[in-house]
Amino acid sequence: MASTAHRRYAEIMRDVEDLINDHIGHQKKGTSQRSKLKFLVPSVGVFFTPLLLEEAFVYQDSRRNISSRRFVPPSFNDIRLILNSAQMMSLIRNGPLQLVTFDGDVTLYDDGQSLVQNNPVIPRILKLLAQNLKVGIVTAAGYTDASKYYSRLYGLLEAIKTAVTREEINTPALIVLGGESNYLFTFDLSSDHLLKYVPRKEWMLEEMKQWTEPDVTALLDVAETALRECISTMHLPAEILRKERAVGIIQKSESDPPNFTREQLEETVLVTQQVVEMSAAGQKLPFCAFNGGNDVFVDIGDKSWGVLSCQKYFGGIEGGKTLHVGDQFLSAGANDFKVRLNKLVKEEN
């Protein structure tokens, strides 16, 4: 029975793989609206590479014994891992990969924590840098002060400093893009906190130059009003935190219970997103409303703009040669979702 299930699952993956290849063929001709996949899934976006789904399934089935299960069908986790494997296999064969970007919280480190010296991702990032790959950390955390990013990333930054001193890495191409797409810092051995601020005018995309300060203020004002309404309606033990290019709600320090519920956070995201989208300011500027785990924030721009900014800063790297590793790729309340528009993605738990 397992061999029959394996064969049928593999056939399904091969059929989907063929649909994607057909869609890619239409993309190249400028006729993606006519692909079979577009007809079946109207919301499907751009594919930067083929996905080796059949081969990825065979690999994951050998590890997870998916086809040997009698009562539990392929799960969300199974499919996610198959897609991740398919993307990595395609990158290896179709490369070369030039840029890898990472989300911060829940991807590189636990929510609200820091990237400490013994974190297992550090040797892997060092290996990427040693191979002359570009690395970007694209995070929602929005600071204008390098010391605050150092406090979150000190384990990695100190490890890079040590590797450079030992001549294991020559010129580490690491940048930190904070506030989704608002503040850029580059690794700098001579700076006090190993990060040097890069003025916005040196890396902004042409479209970003049209984001005027009055429009930014207007959008944040609308978002703040919507957030205050959510606090009132749901009796949230929250307070408003307004920043230069973001506004959000955070837990009151004396509040009890100590955390918001997932439902409260998601409701706040969806209400605020709708209100801002319907506003005049929301029609002019891109923004991101997202659930941060125990807060909700609205940022000017989003990670798709952060991705594009990283690609531009490093000389115009193409989407098919860029990989983003994140944890939030659902369409609601997830700030990695729009990254799909600009680059290949890999989802972490």
Short mmCIF file of C-alpha atoms in Angstrom, two decimals:
data_model
loop_
_atom_site.label_atom_id
_atom_site.label_comp_id
_atom_site.label_asym_id
_atom_site.label_seq_id
_atom_site.Cartn_x
_atom_site.Cartn_y
_atom_site.Cartn_z
CA MET A 1 0.00 0.00 0.00
CA ALA A 2 2.84 2.38 0.80
CA SER A 3 4.39 1.89 -2.64
CA THR A 4 1.06 2.69 -4.32
CA ALA A 5 0.60 5.82 -2.22
CA HIS A 6 4.18 6.88 -2.95
CA ARG A 7 3.63 6.50 -6.68
CA ARG A 8 0.37 8.45 -6.64
CA TYR A 9 1.78 11.27 -4.53
CA ALA A 10 4.80 11.49 -6.82
CA GLU A 11 2.52 11.67 -9.87
CA ILE A 12 0.57 14.54 -8.29
CA MET A 13 3.79 16.41 -7.59
CA ARG A 14 4.97 15.82 -11.15
CA ASP A 15 1.66 17.20 -12.50
CA VAL A 16 1.95 20.35 -10.36
CA GLU A 17 5.59 20.71 -11.41
CA ASP A 18 4.50 20.56 -15.06
CA LEU A 19 1.87 23.24 -14.42
CA ILE A 20 4.52 25.51 -12.91
CA ASN A 21 6.89 24.91 -15.83
CA ASP A 22 4.07 25.78 -18.23
CA HIS A 23 3.41 28.97 -16.27
CA ILE A 24 7.10 29.91 -16.38
CA GLY A 25 7.04 29.38 -20.14
CA HIS A 26 4.12 31.78 -20.43
CA GLN A 27 5.92 34.29 -18.17
CA LYS A 28 8.84 34.38 -20.59
CA LYS A 29 6.45 35.07 -23.47
CA GLY A 30 4.54 37.72 -21.52
CA THR A 31 1.37 35.62 -21.59
CA SER A 32 1.21 34.38 -17.98
CA GLN A 33 -2.51 35.24 -17.85
CA ARG A 34 -3.10 32.37 -20.28
CA SER A 35 -1.31 29.62 -18.38
CA LYS A 36 -3.20 26.60 -17.08
CA LEU A 37 -2.01 27.36 -13.55
CA LYS A 38 -3.31 30.93 -13.73
CA PHE A 39 -6.68 29.58 -14.80
CA LEU A 40 -6.77 27.14 -11.87
CA VAL A 41 -5.25 29.55 -9.32
CA PRO A 42 -5.98 33.16 -10.41
CA SER A 43 -3.95 34.62 -7.54
CA VAL A 44 -0.72 32.80 -8.48
CA GLY A 45 2.27 35.10 -8.75
CA VAL A 46 5.68 35.04 -10.41
CA PHE A 47 8.00 32.03 -10.38
CA PHE A 48 11.69 32.89 -10.49
CA THR A 49 12.83 29.28 -10.88
CA PRO A 50 11.26 25.88 -11.56
CA LEU A 51 10.31 23.80 -8.51
CA LEU A 52 11.56 20.20 -8.47
CA LEU A 53 8.50 18.95 -6.62
CA GLU A 54 8.60 15.28 -7.56
CA GLU A 55 12.22 14.90 -6.54
CA ALA A 56 11.63 16.92 -3.37
CA PHE A 57 8.71 14.68 -2.45
CA VAL A 58 10.82 11.55 -2.88
CA TYR A 59 13.46 13.06 -0.60
CA GLN A 60 10.99 14.13 2.11
CA ASP A 61 9.09 10.86 1.90
CA SER A 62 12.33 9.01 2.67
CA ARG A 63 12.70 11.17 5.79
CA ARG A 64 9.09 11.53 6.98
CA ASN A 65 7.49 8.31 5.62
CA ILE A 66 4.53 10.28 4.31
CA SER A 67 3.25 7.52 2.02
CA SER A 68 3.47 4.92 4.79
CA ARG A 69 0.78 6.61 6.89
CA ARG A 70 -2.64 4.99 6.71
CA PHE A 71 -4.92 7.55 8.34
CA VAL A 72 -3.07 10.89 8.35
CA PRO A 73 -2.86 12.50 4.90
CA PRO A 74 -0.02 14.83 3.81
CA SER A 75 -0.10 17.76 6.21
CA PHE A 76 0.63 21.47 5.91
CA ASN A 77 4.07 20.80 7.38
CA ASP A 78 4.73 18.03 4.87
CA ILE A 79 3.83 20.29 1.95
CA ARG A 80 5.86 23.20 3.35
CA LEU A 81 8.96 21.02 3.67
CA ILE A 82 8.49 19.60 0.18
CA LEU A 83 8.25 23.13 -1.25
CA ASN A 84 11.32 24.24 0.72
CA SER A 85 13.30 21.24 -0.56
CA ALA A 86 12.12 21.83 -4.13
CA GLN A 87 13.26 25.46 -3.96
CA MET A 88 16.68 24.56 -2.56
CA MET A 89 17.21 21.82 -5.16
CA SER A 90 16.33 24.27 -7.92
CA LEU A 91 18.74 26.89 -6.53
CA ILE A 92 21.59 24.40 -6.45
CA ARG A 93 21.03 23.37 -10.06
CA ASN A 94 20.08 26.70 -11.58
CA GLY A 95 22.16 29.16 -9.46
CA PRO A 96 24.33 30.87 -8.75
CA LEU A 97 22.81 32.22 -5.55
CA GLN A 98 24.09 35.73 -4.79
CA LEU A 99 22.03 37.12 -1.92
CA VAL A 100 20.45 35.50 1.14
CA THR A 101 18.19 37.57 3.40
CA PHE A 102 16.79 36.57 6.77
CA ASP A 103 13.93 37.66 8.95
CA GLY A 104 14.90 38.36 12.57
CA ASP A 105 12.44 37.31 15.28
CA VAL A 106 11.36 33.64 15.19
CA THR A 107 13.73 32.97 12.28
CA LEU A 108 17.23 33.81 13.52
CA TYR A 109 16.25 33.96 17.20
CA ASP A 110 13.23 33.53 19.45
CA ASP A 111 10.62 36.27 19.53
CA GLY A 112 11.95 39.32 21.37
CA GLN A 113 15.31 37.69 22.05
CA SER A 114 18.81 38.25 20.64
CA LEU A 115 21.23 36.42 18.37
CA VAL A 116 23.64 35.09 21.00
CA GLN A 117 27.08 33.53 20.45
CA ASN A 118 25.96 29.88 20.63
CA ASN A 119 23.10 30.24 18.15
CA PRO A 120 23.51 27.46 15.53
CA VAL A 121 22.69 29.79 12.63
CA ILE A 122 25.88 31.82 13.15
CA PRO A 123 28.34 29.28 11.65
CA ARG A 124 26.01 28.89 8.67
CA ILE A 125 25.86 32.63 8.03
CA LEU A 126 29.65 32.83 8.39
CA LYS A 127 29.94 30.10 5.76
CA LEU A 128 27.76 32.12 3.37
CA LEU A 129 29.92 35.20 3.89
CA ALA A 130 33.12 33.17 3.43
CA GLN A 131 31.77 32.07 0.04
CA ASN A 132 31.38 35.76 -0.92
CA LEU A 133 27.59 35.65 -0.78
CA LYS A 134 25.74 38.80 0.24
CA VAL A 135 23.67 38.56 3.43
CA GLY A 136 20.88 40.85 4.55
CA ILE A 137 18.88 40.80 7.76
CA VAL A 138 15.52 42.37 6.96
CA THR A 139 13.70 42.95 10.22
CA ALA A 140 10.64 44.77 11.45
CA ALA A 141 12.65 46.20 14.34
CA GLY A 142 13.05 49.87 13.49
CA TYR A 143 15.93 51.72 15.15
CA THR A 144 18.01 54.71 14.10
CA ASP A 145 20.72 53.79 16.61
CA ALA A 146 23.28 51.10 15.70
CA SER A 147 23.69 50.13 19.36
CA LYS A 148 20.15 48.74 19.47
CA TYR A 149 20.77 46.48 16.48
CA TYR A 150 24.05 45.43 18.06
CA SER A 151 22.19 44.37 21.20
CA ARG A 152 19.95 42.11 19.08
CA LEU A 153 22.68 40.75 16.77
CA TYR A 154 25.86 40.91 18.86
CA GLY A 155 26.56 37.17 18.65
CA LEU A 156 26.72 37.28 14.86
CA LEU A 157 28.51 40.63 14.65
CA GLU A 158 31.25 39.57 17.07
CA ALA A 159 31.64 36.25 15.26
CA ILE A 160 32.14 38.10 11.95
CA LYS A 161 34.68 40.40 13.61
CA THR A 162 36.62 37.37 14.86
CA ALA A 163 36.47 35.68 11.45
CA VAL A 164 37.81 38.83 9.74
CA THR A 165 40.62 39.11 12.30
CA ARG A 166 41.59 35.50 11.59
CA GLU A 167 41.36 36.20 7.84
CA GLU A 168 38.66 33.53 7.46
CA ILE A 169 36.47 36.16 5.78
CA ASN A 170 37.92 38.95 3.68
CA THR A 171 35.18 41.51 3.11
CA PRO A 172 31.93 40.51 4.84
CA ALA A 173 28.97 41.74 2.80
CA LEU A 174 26.39 42.00 5.58
CA ILE A 175 23.67 44.61 5.89
CA VAL A 176 20.81 45.11 8.32
CA LEU A 177 17.63 46.65 6.92
CA GLY A 178 15.33 47.71 9.76
CA GLY A 179 11.76 48.92 9.99
CA GLU A 180 10.96 46.54 7.09
CA SER A 181 12.47 48.96 4.56
CA ASN A 182 13.40 52.15 6.38
CA TYR A 183 16.86 52.01 8.01
CA LEU A 184 19.99 50.48 6.51
CA PHE A 185 23.20 49.62 8.37
CA THR A 186 26.24 47.87 6.94
CA PHE A 187 28.85 45.83 8.82
CA ASP A 188 31.82 48.03 9.61
CA LEU A 189 34.78 46.79 11.65
CA SER A 190 35.82 50.31 12.66
CA SER A 191 32.43 51.38 14.04
CA ASP A 192 31.73 51.23 17.77
CA HIS A 193 28.90 48.75 17.37
CA LEU A 194 30.24 47.09 14.20
CA LEU A 195 27.44 48.68 12.19
CA LYS A 196 27.53 51.88 10.14
CA TYR A 197 24.38 53.82 9.29
CA VAL A 198 23.82 54.35 5.57
CA PRO A 199 21.81 57.51 4.74
CA ARG A 200 18.50 56.73 3.07
CA LYS A 201 19.35 58.75 -0.02
CA GLU A 202 22.21 56.35 -0.82
CA TRP A 203 20.06 53.23 -1.16
CA MET A 204 16.44 54.32 -1.70
CA LEU A 205 14.62 53.04 -4.75
CA GLU A 206 13.27 55.61 -7.16
CA GLU A 207 9.70 54.86 -6.06
CA MET A 208 10.63 55.48 -2.42
CA LYS A 209 11.68 59.02 -3.25
CA GLN A 210 8.01 59.78 -3.91
CA TRP A 211 7.05 58.95 -0.30
CA THR A 212 6.65 62.44 1.14
CA GLU A 213 6.80 63.17 4.87
CA PRO A 214 3.25 64.65 4.93
CA ASP A 215 1.92 61.40 3.40
CA VAL A 216 3.93 59.33 5.89
CA THR A 217 2.52 61.33 8.80
CA ALA A 218 -1.02 61.09 7.43
CA LEU A 219 -0.83 57.31 7.06
CA LEU A 220 0.53 56.83 10.57
CA ASP A 221 -2.18 59.11 11.95
CA VAL A 222 -4.88 56.96 10.31
CA ALA A 223 -3.24 53.78 11.60
CA GLU A 224 -2.94 55.19 15.13
CA THR A 225 -6.63 56.10 15.18
CA ALA A 226 -7.56 52.57 14.07
CA LEU A 227 -5.29 51.01 16.70
CA ARG A 228 -6.81 53.17 19.45
CA GLU A 229 -10.26 52.07 18.33
CA CYS A 230 -9.19 48.42 18.62
CA ILE A 231 -7.84 49.02 22.11
CA SER A 232 -11.17 50.55 23.10
CA THR A 233 -13.41 47.99 21.37
CA MET A 234 -11.62 44.88 22.65
CA HIS A 235 -10.57 46.38 26.02
CA LEU A 236 -6.94 45.59 25.30
CA PRO A 237 -4.35 46.18 28.05
CA ALA A 238 -2.25 48.07 25.50
CA GLU A 239 -0.63 51.40 24.85
CA ILE A 240 0.37 53.15 21.63
CA LEU A 241 4.00 53.37 20.57
CA ARG A 242 4.64 55.91 17.81
CA LYS A 243 7.95 55.93 15.93
CA GLU A 244 9.36 57.95 13.03
CA ARG A 245 8.00 55.59 10.37
CA ALA A 246 5.84 53.16 12.33
CA VAL A 247 3.08 53.01 14.92
CA GLY A 248 1.86 50.09 16.99
CA ILE A 249 0.37 48.75 20.18
CA ILE A 250 2.41 47.10 22.91
CA GLN A 251 1.47 45.44 26.19
CA LYS A 252 1.17 47.66 29.25
CA SER A 253 3.88 46.61 31.67
CA GLU A 254 1.43 46.23 34.54
CA SER A 255 -1.21 44.38 32.50
CA ASP A 256 -2.69 41.04 33.55
CA PRO A 257 -2.81 38.56 31.83
CA PRO A 258 0.69 39.13 30.45
CA ASN A 259 -0.03 38.45 26.77
CA PHE A 260 -2.57 39.33 24.09
CA THR A 261 -4.47 36.42 22.60
CA ARG A 262 -3.77 35.42 19.01
CA GLU A 263 -7.34 36.32 18.09
CA GLN A 264 -6.99 39.83 19.52
CA LEU A 265 -3.77 40.40 17.58
CA GLU A 266 -5.18 39.11 14.31
CA GLU A 267 -8.37 41.16 14.68
CA THR A 268 -6.31 44.27 15.33
CA VAL A 269 -4.16 43.61 12.25
CA LEU A 270 -7.14 43.04 9.95
CA VAL A 271 -9.15 46.01 11.22
CA THR A 272 -6.19 48.38 11.02
CA GLN A 273 -5.16 47.12 7.61
CA GLN A 274 -8.64 47.66 6.19
CA VAL A 275 -8.96 51.15 7.66
CA VAL A 276 -5.59 52.24 6.29
CA GLU A 277 -6.22 50.67 2.88
CA MET A 278 -9.44 52.66 2.55
CA SER A 279 -7.80 55.96 3.53
CA ALA A 280 -6.37 58.52 1.10
CA ALA A 281 -2.90 58.06 2.57
CA GLY A 282 -3.16 54.29 2.23
CA GLN A 283 -3.77 54.72 -1.50
CA LYS A 284 -0.51 56.65 -1.89
CA LEU A 285 1.99 54.68 0.19
CA PRO A 286 2.77 51.00 0.65
CA PHE A 287 2.53 49.84 4.25
CA CYS A 288 2.60 46.68 6.31
CA ALA A 289 0.29 45.83 9.23
CA PHE A 290 1.51 42.74 11.04
CA ASN A 291 1.24 40.62 14.15
CA GLY A 292 4.59 40.70 15.96
CA GLY A 293 3.77 37.89 18.39
CA ASN A 294 2.75 40.11 21.29
CA ASP A 295 2.26 43.44 19.53
CA VAL A 296 0.83 44.86 16.33
CA PHE A 297 2.65 47.41 14.20
CA VAL A 298 2.05 49.35 11.02
CA ASP A 299 5.24 50.22 9.13
CA ILE A 300 5.78 52.45 6.14
CA GLY A 301 6.76 50.13 3.30
CA ASP A 302 7.10 46.38 3.74
CA LYS A 303 9.64 43.61 3.29
CA SER A 304 9.11 43.46 -0.45
CA TRP A 305 10.58 46.97 -0.56
CA GLY A 306 13.26 45.87 1.87
CA VAL A 307 14.16 43.02 -0.46
CA LEU A 308 14.37 45.32 -3.46
CA SER A 309 16.51 47.75 -1.47
CA CYS A 310 18.96 44.97 -0.55
CA GLN A 311 19.14 43.89 -4.17
CA LYS A 312 19.82 47.45 -5.30
CA TYR A 313 22.40 48.14 -2.58
CA PHE A 314 24.41 45.12 -3.68
CA GLY A 315 24.43 46.21 -7.31
CA GLY A 316 21.10 45.06 -8.71
CA ILE A 317 20.84 41.35 -7.86
CA GLU A 318 18.02 39.52 -9.64
CA GLY A 319 15.09 37.88 -7.85
CA GLY A 320 16.06 34.44 -9.15
CA LYS A 321 19.45 34.75 -7.45
CA THR A 322 18.05 35.84 -4.09
CA LEU A 323 16.70 33.67 -1.27
CA HIS A 324 14.69 34.92 1.70
CA VAL A 325 14.37 32.83 4.86
CA GLY A 326 11.45 33.81 7.09
CA ASP A 327 8.68 32.51 9.31
CA GLN A 328 5.54 34.46 8.30
CA PHE A 329 4.31 33.77 4.79
CA LEU A 330 0.55 33.66 5.32
CA SER A 331 -1.43 36.46 3.70
CA ALA A 332 -2.94 37.93 6.89
CA GLY A 333 -0.87 39.57 9.60
CA ALA A 334 2.41 38.20 8.28
CA ASN A 335 5.24 40.50 7.31
CA ASP A 336 7.23 38.06 5.14
CA PHE A 337 4.30 37.45 2.78
CA LYS A 338 5.01 40.21 0.26
CA VAL A 339 8.63 39.09 -0.05
CA ARG A 340 7.28 36.44 -2.45
CA LEU A 341 6.89 39.20 -5.02
CA ASN A 342 10.62 39.83 -5.36
CA LYS A 343 12.58 36.70 -4.53
CA LEU A 344 12.67 33.02 -3.75
CA VAL A 345 11.48 32.12 -0.26
CA LYS A 346 12.05 29.44 2.33
CA GLU A 347 9.77 29.15 5.34
CA GLU A 348 11.04 28.23 8.80
CA ASN A 349 8.97 26.87 11.70
#
